mmCIF file of N, CA and C in Angstrom:
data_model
loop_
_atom_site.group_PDB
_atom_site.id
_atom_site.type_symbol
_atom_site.label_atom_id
_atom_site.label_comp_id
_atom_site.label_asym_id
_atom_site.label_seq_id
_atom_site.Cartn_x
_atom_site.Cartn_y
_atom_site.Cartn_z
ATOM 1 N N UNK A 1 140.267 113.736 84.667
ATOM 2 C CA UNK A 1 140.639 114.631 83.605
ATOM 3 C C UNK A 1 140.962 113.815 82.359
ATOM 4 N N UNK A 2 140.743 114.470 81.540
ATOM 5 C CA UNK A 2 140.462 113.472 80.054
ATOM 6 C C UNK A 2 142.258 113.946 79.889
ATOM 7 N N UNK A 3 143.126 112.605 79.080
ATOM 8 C CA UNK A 3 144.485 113.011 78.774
ATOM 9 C C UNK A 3 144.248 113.468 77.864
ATOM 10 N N UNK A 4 143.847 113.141 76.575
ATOM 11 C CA UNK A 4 143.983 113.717 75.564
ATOM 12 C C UNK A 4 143.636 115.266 75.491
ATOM 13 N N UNK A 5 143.406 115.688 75.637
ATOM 14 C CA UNK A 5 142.482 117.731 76.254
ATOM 15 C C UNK A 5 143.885 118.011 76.101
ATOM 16 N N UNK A 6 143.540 118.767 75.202
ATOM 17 C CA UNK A 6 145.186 120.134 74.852
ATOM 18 C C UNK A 6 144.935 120.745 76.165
ATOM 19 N N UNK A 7 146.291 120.623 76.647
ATOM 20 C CA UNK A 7 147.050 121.972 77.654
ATOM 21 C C UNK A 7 146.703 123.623 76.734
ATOM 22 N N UNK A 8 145.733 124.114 77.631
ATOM 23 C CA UNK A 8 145.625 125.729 76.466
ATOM 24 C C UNK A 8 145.717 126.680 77.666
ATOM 25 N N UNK A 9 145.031 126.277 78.899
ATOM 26 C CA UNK A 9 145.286 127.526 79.718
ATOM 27 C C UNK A 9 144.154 128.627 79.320
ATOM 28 N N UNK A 10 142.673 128.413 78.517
ATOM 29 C CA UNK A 10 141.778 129.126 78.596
ATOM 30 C C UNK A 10 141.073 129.478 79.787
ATOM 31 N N UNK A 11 141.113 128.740 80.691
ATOM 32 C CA UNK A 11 139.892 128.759 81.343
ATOM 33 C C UNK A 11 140.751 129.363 82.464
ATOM 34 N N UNK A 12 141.863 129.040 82.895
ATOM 35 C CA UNK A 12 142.346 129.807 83.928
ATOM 36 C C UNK A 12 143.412 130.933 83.814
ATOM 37 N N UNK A 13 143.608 130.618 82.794
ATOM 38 C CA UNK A 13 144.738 131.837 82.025
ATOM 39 C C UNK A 13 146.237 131.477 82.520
ATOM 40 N N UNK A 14 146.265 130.212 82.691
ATOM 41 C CA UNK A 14 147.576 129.408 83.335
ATOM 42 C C UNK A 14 147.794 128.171 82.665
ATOM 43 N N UNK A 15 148.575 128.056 82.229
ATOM 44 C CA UNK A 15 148.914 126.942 81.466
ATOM 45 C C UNK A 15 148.825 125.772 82.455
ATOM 46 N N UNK A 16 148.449 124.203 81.991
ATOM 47 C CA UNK A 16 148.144 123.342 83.012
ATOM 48 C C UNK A 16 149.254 122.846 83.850
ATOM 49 N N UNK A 17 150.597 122.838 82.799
ATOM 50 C CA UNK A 17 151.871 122.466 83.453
ATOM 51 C C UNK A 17 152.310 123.569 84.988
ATOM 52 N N UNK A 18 151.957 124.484 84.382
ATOM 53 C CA UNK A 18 152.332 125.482 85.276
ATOM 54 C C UNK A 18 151.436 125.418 86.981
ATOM 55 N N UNK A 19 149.986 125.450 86.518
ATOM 56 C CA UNK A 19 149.090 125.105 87.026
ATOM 57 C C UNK A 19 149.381 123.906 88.247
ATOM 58 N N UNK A 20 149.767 122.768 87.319
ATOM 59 C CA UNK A 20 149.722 121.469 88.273
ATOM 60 C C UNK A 20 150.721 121.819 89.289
ATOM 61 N N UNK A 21 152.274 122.617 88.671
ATOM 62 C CA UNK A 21 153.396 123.046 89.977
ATOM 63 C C UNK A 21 152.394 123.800 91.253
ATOM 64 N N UNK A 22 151.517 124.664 91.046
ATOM 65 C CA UNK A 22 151.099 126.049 91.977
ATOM 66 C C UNK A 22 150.970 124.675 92.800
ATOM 67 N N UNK A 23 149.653 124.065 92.010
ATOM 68 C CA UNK A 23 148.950 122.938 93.128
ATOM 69 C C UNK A 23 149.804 122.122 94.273
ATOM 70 N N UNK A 24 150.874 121.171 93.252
ATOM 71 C CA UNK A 24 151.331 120.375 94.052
ATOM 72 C C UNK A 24 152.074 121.548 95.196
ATOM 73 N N UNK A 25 152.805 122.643 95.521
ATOM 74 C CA UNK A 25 153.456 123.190 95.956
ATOM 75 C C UNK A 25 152.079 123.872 97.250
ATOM 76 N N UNK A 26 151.162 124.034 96.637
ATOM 77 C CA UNK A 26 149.895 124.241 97.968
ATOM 78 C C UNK A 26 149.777 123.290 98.771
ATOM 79 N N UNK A 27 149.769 121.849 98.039
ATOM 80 C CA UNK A 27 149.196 120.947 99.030
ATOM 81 C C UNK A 27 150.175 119.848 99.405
ATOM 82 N N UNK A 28 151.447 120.016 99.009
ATOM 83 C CA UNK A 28 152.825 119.959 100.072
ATOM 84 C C UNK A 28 152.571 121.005 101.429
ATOM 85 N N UNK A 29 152.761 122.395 101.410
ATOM 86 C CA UNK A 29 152.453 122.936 102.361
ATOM 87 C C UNK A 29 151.379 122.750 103.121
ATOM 88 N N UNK A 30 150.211 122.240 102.551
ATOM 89 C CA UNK A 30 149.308 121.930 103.379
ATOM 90 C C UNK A 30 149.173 120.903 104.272
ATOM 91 N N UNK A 31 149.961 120.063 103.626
ATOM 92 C CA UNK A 31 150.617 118.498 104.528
ATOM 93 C C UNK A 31 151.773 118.727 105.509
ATOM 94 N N UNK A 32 151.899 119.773 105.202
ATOM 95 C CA UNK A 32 153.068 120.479 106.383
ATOM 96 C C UNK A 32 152.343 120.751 107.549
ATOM 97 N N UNK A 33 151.063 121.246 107.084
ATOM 98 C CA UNK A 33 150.627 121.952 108.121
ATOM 99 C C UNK A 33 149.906 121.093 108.767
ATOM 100 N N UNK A 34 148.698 120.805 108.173
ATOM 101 C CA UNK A 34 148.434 118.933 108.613
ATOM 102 C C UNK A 34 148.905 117.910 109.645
ATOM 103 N N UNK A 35 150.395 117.404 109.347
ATOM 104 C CA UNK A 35 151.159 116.829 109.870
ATOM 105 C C UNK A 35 151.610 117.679 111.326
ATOM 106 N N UNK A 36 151.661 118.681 111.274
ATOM 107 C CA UNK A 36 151.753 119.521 112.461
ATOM 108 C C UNK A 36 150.916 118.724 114.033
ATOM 109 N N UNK A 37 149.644 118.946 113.343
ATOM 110 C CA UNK A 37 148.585 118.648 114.006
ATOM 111 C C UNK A 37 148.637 116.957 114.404
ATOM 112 N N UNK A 38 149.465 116.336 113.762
ATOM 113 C CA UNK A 38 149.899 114.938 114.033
ATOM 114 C C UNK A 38 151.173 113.870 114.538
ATOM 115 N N UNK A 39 151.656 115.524 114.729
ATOM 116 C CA UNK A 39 153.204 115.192 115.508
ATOM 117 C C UNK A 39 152.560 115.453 116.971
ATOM 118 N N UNK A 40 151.705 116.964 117.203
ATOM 119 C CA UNK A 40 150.964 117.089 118.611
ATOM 120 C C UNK A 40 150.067 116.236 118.992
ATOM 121 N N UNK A 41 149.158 115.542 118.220
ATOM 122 C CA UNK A 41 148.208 113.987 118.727
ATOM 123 C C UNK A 41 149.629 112.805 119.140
ATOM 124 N N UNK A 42 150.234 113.114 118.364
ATOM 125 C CA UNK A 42 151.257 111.758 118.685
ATOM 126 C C UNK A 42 151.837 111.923 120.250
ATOM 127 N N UNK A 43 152.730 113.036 120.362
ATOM 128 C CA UNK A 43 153.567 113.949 121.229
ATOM 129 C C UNK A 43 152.231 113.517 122.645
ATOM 130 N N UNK A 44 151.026 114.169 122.424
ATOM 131 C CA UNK A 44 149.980 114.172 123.629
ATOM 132 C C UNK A 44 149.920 112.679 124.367
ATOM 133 N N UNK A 45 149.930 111.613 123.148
ATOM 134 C CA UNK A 45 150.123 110.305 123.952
ATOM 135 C C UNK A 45 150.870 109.575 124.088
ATOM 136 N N UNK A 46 152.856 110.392 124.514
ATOM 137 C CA UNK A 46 153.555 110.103 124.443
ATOM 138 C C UNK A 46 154.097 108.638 123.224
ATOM 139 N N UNK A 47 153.350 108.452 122.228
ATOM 140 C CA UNK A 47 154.213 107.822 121.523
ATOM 141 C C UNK A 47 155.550 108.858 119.824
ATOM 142 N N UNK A 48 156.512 108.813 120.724
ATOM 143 C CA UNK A 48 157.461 109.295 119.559
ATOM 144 C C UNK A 48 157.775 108.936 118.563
ATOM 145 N N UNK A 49 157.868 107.503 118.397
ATOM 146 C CA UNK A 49 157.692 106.842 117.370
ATOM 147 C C UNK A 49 157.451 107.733 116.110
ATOM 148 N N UNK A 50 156.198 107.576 116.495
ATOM 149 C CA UNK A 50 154.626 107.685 115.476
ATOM 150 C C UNK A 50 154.996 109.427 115.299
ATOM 151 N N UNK A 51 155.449 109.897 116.129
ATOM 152 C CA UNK A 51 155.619 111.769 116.431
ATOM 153 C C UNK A 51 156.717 112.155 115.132
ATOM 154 N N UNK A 52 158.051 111.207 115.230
ATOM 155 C CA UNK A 52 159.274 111.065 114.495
ATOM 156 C C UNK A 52 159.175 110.774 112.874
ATOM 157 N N UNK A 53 157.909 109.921 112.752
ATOM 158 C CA UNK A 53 157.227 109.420 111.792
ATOM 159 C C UNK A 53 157.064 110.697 110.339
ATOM 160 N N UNK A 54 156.053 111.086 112.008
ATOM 161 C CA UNK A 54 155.069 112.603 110.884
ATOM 162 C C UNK A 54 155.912 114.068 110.679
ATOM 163 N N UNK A 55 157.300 113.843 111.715
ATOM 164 C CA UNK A 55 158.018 115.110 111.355
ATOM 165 C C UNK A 55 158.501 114.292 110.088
ATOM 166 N N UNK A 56 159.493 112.946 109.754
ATOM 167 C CA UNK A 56 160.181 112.810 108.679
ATOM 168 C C UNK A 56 159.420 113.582 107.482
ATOM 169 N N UNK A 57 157.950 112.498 107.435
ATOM 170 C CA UNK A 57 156.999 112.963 106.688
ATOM 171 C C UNK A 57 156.771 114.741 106.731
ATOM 172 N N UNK A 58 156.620 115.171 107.324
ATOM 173 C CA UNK A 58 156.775 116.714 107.416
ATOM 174 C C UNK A 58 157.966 117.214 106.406
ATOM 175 N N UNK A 59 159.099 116.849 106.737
ATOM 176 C CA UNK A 59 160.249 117.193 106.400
ATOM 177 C C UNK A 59 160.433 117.053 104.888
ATOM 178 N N UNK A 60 159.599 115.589 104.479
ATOM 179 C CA UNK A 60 159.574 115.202 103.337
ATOM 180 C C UNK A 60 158.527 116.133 101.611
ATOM 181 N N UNK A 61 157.743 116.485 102.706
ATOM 182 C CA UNK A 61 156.632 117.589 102.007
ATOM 183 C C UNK A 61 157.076 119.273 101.714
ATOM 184 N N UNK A 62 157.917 119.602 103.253
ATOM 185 C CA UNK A 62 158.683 120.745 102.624
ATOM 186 C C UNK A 62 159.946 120.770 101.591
ATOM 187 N N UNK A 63 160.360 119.208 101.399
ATOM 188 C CA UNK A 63 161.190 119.579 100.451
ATOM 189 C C UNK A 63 160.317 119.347 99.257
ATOM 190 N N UNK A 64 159.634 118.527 98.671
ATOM 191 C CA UNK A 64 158.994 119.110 97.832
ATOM 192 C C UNK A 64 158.106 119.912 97.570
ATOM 193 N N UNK A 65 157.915 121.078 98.342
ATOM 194 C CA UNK A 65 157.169 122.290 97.964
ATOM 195 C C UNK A 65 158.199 122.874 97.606
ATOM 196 N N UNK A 66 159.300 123.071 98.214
ATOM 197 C CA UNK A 66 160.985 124.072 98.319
ATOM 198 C C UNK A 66 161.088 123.207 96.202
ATOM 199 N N UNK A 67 161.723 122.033 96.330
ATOM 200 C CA UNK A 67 161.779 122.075 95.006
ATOM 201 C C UNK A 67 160.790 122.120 94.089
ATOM 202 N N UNK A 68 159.746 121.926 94.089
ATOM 203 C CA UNK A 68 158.365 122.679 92.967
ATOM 204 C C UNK A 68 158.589 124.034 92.565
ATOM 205 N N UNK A 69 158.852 124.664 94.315
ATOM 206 C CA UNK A 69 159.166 126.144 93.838
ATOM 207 C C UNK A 69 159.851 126.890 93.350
ATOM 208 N N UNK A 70 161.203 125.991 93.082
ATOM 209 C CA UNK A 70 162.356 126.265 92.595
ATOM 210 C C UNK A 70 162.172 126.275 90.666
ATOM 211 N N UNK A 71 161.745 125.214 90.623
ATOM 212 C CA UNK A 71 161.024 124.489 89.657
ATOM 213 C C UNK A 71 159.973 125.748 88.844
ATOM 214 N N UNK A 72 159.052 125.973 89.441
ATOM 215 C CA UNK A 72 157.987 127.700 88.653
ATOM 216 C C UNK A 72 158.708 128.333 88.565
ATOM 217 N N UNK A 73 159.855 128.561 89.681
ATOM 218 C CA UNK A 73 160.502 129.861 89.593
ATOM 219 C C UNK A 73 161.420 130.211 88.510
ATOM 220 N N UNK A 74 162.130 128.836 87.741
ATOM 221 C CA UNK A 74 163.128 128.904 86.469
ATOM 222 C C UNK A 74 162.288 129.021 85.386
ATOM 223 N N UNK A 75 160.727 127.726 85.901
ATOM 224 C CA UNK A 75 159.900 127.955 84.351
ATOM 225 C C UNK A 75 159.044 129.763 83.615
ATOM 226 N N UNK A 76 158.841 130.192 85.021
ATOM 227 C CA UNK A 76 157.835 131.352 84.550
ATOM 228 C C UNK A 76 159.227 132.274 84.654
ATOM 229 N N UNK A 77 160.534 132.393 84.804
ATOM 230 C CA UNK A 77 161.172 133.327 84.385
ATOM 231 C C UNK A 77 162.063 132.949 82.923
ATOM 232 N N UNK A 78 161.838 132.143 82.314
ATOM 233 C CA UNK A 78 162.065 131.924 81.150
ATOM 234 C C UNK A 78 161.258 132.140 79.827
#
């Protein structure tokens, strides 16, 4: 993406700032969900370690979706 490109929000009718929150807050959750699938590969060959790993990491992605969302939620009600 070119920096210089004015933020206008034509093309999607969303401003980009706003825009970039939806995103990052999708694909936090999506690493939630993701990671799911990598606590059960871990868990299947008994290493916990590696299981303990991908919940932190889990844990770490729902809090930043939780604060992103907190985050749209003050900007688009202002």
């Amino acid at each position: 993406m070119d920096p210089t490109r004015q933020e206008t929000g034509d093309i999607t009718g969303t401003r980009d700032k706003d825009y970039n929150l939806i995103w990052f807050v999708e694909q936090c959750l999506s690493n939630v969900l993701r990671l799911d699938t990598y606590v059960a590969d871990a868990e299947r060959t008994g290493d916990s370690e590696l299981a303990g790993f991908f919940r932190r990491a889990q844990g770490e992605s729902r809090k930043g979706a939780e604060q992103a969302k907190d985050l749209l939620r003050r900007r688009l009600a202002a």
